[in-house]
Coordinates of C-alpha atoms and ligand atoms in Angstrom, one line a residue:
X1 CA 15.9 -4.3 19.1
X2 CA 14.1 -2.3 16.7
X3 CA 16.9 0.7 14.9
X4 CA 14.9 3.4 16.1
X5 CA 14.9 4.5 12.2
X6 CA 12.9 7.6 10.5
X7 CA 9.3 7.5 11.4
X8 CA 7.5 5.9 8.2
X9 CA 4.8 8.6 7.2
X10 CA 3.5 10.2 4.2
X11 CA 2.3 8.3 0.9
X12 CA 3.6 5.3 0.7
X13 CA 2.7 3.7 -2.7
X14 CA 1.7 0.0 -2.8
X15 CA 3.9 -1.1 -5.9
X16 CA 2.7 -3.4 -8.8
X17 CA 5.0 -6.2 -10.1
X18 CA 5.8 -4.9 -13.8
X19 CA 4.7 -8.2 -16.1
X20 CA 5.7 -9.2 -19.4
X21 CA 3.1 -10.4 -22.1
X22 CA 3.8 -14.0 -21.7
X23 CA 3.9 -13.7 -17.3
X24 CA 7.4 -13.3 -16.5
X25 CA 8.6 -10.4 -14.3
X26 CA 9.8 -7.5 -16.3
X27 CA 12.4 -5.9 -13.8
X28 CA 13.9 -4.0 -16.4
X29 CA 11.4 -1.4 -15.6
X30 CA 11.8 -0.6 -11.8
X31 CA 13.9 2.1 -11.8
X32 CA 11.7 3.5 -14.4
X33 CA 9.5 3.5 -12.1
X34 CA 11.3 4.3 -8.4
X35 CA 12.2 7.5 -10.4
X36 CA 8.4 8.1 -12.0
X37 CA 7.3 8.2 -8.6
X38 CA 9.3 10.3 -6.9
X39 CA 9.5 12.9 -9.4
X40 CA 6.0 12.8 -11.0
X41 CA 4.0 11.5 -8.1
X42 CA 6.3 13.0 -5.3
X43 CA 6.5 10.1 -3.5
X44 CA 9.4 8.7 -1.6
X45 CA 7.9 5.2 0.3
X46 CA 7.2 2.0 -1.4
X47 CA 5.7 -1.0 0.2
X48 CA 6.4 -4.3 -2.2
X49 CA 5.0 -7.4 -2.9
X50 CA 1.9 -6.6 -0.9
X51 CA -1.2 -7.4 -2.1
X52 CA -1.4 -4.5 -5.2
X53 CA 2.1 -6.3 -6.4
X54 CA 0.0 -9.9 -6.2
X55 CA 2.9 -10.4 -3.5
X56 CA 1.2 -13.7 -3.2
X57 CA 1.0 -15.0 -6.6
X58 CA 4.7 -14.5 -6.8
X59 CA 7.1 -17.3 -6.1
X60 CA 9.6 -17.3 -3.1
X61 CA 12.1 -16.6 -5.5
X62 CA 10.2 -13.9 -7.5
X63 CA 9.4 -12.1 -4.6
X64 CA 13.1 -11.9 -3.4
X65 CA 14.2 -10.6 -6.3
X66 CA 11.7 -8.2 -7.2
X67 CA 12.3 -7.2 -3.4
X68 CA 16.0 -6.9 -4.2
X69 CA 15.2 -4.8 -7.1
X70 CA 13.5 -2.1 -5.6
X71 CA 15.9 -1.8 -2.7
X72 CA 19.0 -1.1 -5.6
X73 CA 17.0 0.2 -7.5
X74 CA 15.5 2.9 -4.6
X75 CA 18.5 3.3 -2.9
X76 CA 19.4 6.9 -2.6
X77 CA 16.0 8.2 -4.4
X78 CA 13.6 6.6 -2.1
X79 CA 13.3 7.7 1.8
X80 CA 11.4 3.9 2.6
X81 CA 11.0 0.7 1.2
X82 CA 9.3 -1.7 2.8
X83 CA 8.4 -5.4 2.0
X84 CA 5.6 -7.7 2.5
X85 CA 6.5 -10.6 3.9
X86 CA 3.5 -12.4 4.4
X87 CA 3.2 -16.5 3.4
X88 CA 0.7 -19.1 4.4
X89 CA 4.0 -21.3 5.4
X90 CA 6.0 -19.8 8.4
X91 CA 9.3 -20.9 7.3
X92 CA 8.5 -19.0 4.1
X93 CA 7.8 -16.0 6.0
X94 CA 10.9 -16.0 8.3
X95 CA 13.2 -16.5 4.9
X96 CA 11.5 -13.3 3.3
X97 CA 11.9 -11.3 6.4
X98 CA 15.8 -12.4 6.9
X99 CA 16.2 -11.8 3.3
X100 CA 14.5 -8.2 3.7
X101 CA 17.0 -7.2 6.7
X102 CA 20.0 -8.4 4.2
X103 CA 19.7 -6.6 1.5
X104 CA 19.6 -3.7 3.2
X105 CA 15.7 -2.8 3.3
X106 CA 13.5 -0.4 5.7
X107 CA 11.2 -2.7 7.1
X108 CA 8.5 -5.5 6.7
X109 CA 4.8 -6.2 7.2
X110 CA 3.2 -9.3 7.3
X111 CA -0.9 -10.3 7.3
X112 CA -2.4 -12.8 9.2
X113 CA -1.9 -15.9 7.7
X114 CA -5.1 -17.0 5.8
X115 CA -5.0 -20.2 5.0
X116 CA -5.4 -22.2 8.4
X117 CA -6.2 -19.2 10.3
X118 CA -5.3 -17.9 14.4
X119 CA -8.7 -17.7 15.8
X120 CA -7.2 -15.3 18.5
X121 CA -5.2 -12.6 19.1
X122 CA -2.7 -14.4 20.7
X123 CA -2.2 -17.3 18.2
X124 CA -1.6 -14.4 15.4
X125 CA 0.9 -12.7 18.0
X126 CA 2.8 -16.1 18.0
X127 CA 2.5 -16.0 14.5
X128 CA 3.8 -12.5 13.7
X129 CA 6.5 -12.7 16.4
X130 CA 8.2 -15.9 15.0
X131 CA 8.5 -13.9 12.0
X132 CA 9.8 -10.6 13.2
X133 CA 12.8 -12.5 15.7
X134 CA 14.2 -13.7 11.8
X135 CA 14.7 -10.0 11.5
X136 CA 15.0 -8.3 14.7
X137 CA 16.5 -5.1 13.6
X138 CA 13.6 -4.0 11.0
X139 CA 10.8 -2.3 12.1
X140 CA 7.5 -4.7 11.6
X141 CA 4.3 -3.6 10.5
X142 CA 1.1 -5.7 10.9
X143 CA -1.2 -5.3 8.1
X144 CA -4.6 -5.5 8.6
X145 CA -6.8 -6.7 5.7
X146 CA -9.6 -8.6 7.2
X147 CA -11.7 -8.4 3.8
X148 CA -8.9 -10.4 2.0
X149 CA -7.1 -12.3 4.7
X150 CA -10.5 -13.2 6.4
X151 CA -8.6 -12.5 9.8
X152 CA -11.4 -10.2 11.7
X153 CA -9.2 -9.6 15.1
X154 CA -9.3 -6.6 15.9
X155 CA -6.4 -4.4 15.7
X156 CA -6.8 -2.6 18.7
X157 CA -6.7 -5.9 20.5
X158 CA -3.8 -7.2 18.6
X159 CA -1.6 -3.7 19.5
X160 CA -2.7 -4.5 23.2
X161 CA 1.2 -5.0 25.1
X162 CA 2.2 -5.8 21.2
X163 CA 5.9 -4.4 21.7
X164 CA 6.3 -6.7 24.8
X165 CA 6.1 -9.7 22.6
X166 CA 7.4 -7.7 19.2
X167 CA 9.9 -5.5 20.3
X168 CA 10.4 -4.5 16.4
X169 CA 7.0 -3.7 15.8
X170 CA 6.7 -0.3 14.9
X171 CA 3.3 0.0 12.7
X172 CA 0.2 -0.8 11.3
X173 CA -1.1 -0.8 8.0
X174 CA -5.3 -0.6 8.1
X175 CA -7.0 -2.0 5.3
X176 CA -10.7 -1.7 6.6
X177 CA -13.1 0.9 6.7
X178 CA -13.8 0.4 10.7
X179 CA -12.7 3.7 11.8
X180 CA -13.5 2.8 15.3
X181 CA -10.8 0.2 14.8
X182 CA -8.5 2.2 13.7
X183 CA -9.4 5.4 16.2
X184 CA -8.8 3.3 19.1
X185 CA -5.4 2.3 18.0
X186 CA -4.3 5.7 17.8
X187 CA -5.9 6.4 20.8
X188 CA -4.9 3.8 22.6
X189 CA -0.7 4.1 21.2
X190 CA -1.0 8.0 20.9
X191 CA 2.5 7.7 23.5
X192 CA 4.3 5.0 21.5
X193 CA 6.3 6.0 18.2
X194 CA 4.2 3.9 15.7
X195 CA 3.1 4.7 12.5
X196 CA -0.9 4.4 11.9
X197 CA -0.8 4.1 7.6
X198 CA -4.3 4.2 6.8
X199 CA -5.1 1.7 3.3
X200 CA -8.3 3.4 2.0
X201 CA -7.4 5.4 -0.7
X202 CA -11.0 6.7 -0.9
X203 CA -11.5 7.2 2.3
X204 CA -8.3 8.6 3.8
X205 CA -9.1 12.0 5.1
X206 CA -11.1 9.9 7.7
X207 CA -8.1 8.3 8.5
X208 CA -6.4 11.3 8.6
X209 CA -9.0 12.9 11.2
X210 CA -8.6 10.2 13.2
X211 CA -4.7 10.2 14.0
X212 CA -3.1 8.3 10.7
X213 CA 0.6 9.3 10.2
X214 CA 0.5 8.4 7.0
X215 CA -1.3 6.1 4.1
X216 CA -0.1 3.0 1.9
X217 CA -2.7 2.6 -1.3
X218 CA -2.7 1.5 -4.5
X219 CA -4.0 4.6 -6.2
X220 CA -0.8 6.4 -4.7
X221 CA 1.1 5.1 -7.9
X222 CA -0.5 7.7 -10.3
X223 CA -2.3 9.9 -7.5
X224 CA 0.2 10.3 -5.7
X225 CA 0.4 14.1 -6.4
X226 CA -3.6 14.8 -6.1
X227 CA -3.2 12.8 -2.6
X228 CA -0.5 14.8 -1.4
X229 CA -3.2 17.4 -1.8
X230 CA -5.0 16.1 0.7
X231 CA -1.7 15.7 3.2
X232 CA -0.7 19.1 2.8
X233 CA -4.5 20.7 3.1
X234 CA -5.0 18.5 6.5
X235 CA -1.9 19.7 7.2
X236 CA -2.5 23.3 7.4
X237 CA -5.6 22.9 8.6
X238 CA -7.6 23.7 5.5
X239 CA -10.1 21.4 5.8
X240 CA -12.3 22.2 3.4
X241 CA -10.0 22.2 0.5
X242 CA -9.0 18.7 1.8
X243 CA -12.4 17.6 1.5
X244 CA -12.6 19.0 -2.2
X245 CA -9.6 16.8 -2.9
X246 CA -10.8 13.5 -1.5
X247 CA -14.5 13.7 -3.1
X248 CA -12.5 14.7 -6.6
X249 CA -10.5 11.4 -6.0
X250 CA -13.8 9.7 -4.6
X251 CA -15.3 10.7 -7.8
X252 CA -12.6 8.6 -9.4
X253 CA -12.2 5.9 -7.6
X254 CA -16.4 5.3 -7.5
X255 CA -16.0 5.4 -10.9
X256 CA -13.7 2.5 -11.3
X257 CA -15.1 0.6 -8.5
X258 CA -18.6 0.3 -10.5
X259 CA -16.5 -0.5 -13.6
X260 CA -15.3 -3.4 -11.5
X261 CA -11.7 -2.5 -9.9
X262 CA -8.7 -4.9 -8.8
X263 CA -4.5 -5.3 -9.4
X264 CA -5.5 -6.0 -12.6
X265 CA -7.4 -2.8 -13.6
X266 CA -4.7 -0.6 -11.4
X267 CA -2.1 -2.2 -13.9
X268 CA -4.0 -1.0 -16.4
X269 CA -4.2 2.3 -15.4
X270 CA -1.0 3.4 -14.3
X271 CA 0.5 2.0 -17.8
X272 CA -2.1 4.2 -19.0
X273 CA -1.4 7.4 -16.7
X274 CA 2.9 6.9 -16.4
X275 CA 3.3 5.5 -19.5
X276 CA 5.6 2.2 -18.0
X277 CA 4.1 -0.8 -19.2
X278 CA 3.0 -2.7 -16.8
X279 CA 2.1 -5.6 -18.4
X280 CA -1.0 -8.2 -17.6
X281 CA -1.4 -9.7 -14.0
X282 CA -0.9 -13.5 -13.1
X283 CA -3.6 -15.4 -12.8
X284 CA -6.0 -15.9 -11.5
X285 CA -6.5 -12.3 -11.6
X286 CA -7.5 -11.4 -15.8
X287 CA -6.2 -8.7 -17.6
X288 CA -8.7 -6.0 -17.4
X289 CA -10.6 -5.1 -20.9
X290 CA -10.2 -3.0 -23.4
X291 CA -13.7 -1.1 -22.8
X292 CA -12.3 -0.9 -18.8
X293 CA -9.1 1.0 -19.9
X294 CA -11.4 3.3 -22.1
X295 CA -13.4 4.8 -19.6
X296 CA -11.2 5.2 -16.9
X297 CA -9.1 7.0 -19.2
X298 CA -12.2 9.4 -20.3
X299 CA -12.4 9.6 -16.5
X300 CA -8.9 10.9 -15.5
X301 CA -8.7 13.0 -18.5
X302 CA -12.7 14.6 -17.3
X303 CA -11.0 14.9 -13.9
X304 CA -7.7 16.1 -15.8
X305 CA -6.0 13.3 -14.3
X306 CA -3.7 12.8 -16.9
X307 CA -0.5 14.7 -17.3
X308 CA -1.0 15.1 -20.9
X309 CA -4.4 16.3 -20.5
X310 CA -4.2 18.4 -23.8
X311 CA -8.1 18.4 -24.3
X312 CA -8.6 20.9 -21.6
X313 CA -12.4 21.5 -22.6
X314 CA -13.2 17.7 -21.8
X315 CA -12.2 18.9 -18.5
X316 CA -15.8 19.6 -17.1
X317 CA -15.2 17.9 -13.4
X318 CA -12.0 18.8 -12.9
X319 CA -11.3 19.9 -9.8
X320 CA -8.5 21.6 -8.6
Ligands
MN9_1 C1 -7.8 -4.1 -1.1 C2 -6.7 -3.3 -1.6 O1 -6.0 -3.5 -2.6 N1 -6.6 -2.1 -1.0 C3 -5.6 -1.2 -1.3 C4 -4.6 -1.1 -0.2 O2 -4.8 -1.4 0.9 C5 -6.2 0.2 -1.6 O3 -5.1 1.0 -2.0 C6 -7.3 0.1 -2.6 O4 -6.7 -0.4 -3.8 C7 -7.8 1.5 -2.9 O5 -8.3 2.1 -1.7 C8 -9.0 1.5 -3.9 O6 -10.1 0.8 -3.4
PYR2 C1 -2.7 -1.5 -1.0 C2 -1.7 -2.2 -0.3 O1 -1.2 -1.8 0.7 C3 -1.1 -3.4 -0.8 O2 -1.1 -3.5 -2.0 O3 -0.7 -4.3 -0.1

């Protein structure tokens, strides 16, 4: 049975995999960064080797240790840490989610597989459950990403009697923009414990509005703090200031999203923003370019987005 644990809520960042120059994995830098996060970007939650820490360009072995690292290297500064478990190979799968539950860490997720893919909900639930029985005692997330995994089944469907065949299952992570989707699931669960993380940075106060308990996203890495903005607006019920928040972080994230905007640019940015390098992603993800990384950082620092903001009269959107 699932340990009835802390609910997972609030920000949970999705955590690049720090890279050296010539591809390697530069752990050297994780508690850099596990402590960056909590005290810069005040936040506690980290989910790893998802698909912001190109969890699936990493090798079995990569992703156990980088896994291992965040877990020592979070342990007594971080409330969560999650890991993505997800492989096109079951056996892979099982291994990472065993190897999750032994070193000691908060829970997994896992997306469809995308490869040969379940064309129903109850293929994925074999799927999903195989994986959560190697570690029974974590709480399982399902992570929806139809725009990457290809997997369109509906969530709603696939939380349908979900604990009778997942008994760990405590969660969903909702990487799609179908707030109808999502609504329902909330709707639909509102009696159950599970945690509805909403995955679209840009659009989260929607998620928010319709029940999310919380939100996973890349951008939480370096707007963590603006976000929380958001959080704690919704929270007391200030709903136009949360609104002010999301457009300014809209404005941001529109930006870069014109620019062209992956893992690689995000890499880019938060060396830019937090000062920890890094580094390029694998391939076949491309660095992002030098004229990328210029812009965005005019952007942050018009939005004064960056901590060192010093040019305060370039400041003409900010917003806060
Ligand atoms: C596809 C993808 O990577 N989605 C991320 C997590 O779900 C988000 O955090 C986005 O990076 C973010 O919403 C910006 O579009
Ligand atoms: C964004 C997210 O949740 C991920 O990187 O997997």
């Amino acid at each position: 049975m699932a340990t009835p644990k802390k609910k997972l809520q609030g920000l949970v960042a999705a955590t690049l995999t720090p890279m050296t120059e010539n591809g390697e994995i530069n752990f050297s830098i994780i508690g850099q960064y596990v402590d960056y996060l909590v005290k810069e970007q005040g936040v506690k939650n980290v989910f790893v080797n998802g698909t912001t820490g190109e969890g699936l360009s990493l090798s079995i072995s990569e992703r156990r240790q980088v896994a291992e690292e965040w877990v020592t290297q979070g342990r007594n500064k971080l409330d969560q840490v999650v890991i993505h478990v997800g492989a096109l190979s079951l056996k892979e799968s099982q291994e990472l989610a065993q190897h999750a539950a032994e070193i000691g860490a908060d829970g997994i997720a896992i997306i469809a597989p995308f490869f040969f893919k379940p064309w129903n909900k109850d293929v994925l639930i074999n799927f999903l459950k195989e994986v959560a029985v190697a570690a029974p005692s974590l709480p399982f997330y399902y992570y929806h990403i139809p725009a990457l995994t290809g997997v369109k089944i509906r969530a709603e469907e696939l939380l349908d009697g979900i604990q009778d065949k997942i008994p760990s299952f405590q969660g969903l992570k909702f990487s799609d923009t179908d707030l109808l989707d999502f609504g329902q699931c909330v709707d639909q669960n509102h009696q159950r414990q599970f945690s509805f993380l909403f995955g679209v940075d840009e659009q989260l106060l929607s998620g928010l509005v319709m029940g999310a308990t919380g939100a996973v996203g890349s951008t939480y890495n370096y707007l963590g703090k603006k976000t929380n903005q958001i959080l704690e607006a919704f929270e007391r019920k200030d709903f136009s200031s949360a609104l002010k928040y999301q457009f300014c972080i809209q404005r941001f994230i529109n930006f870069v999203v014109k620019l062209g905007f992956g893992v690689a640019q995000t890499k880019a940015i938060m060396t830019l923003v937090s000062g920890i390098p890094m580094g390029p992603p694998r391939l076949p993800l491309q660095k992002a370019t030098r004229e990328f990384t210029d812009r965005a950082a005019a952007k942050l620092k018009s939005l004064d987005f960056l901590p060192f903001a010093e040019l305060r009269d370039g400041n003409l959107e900010a917003c806060s």
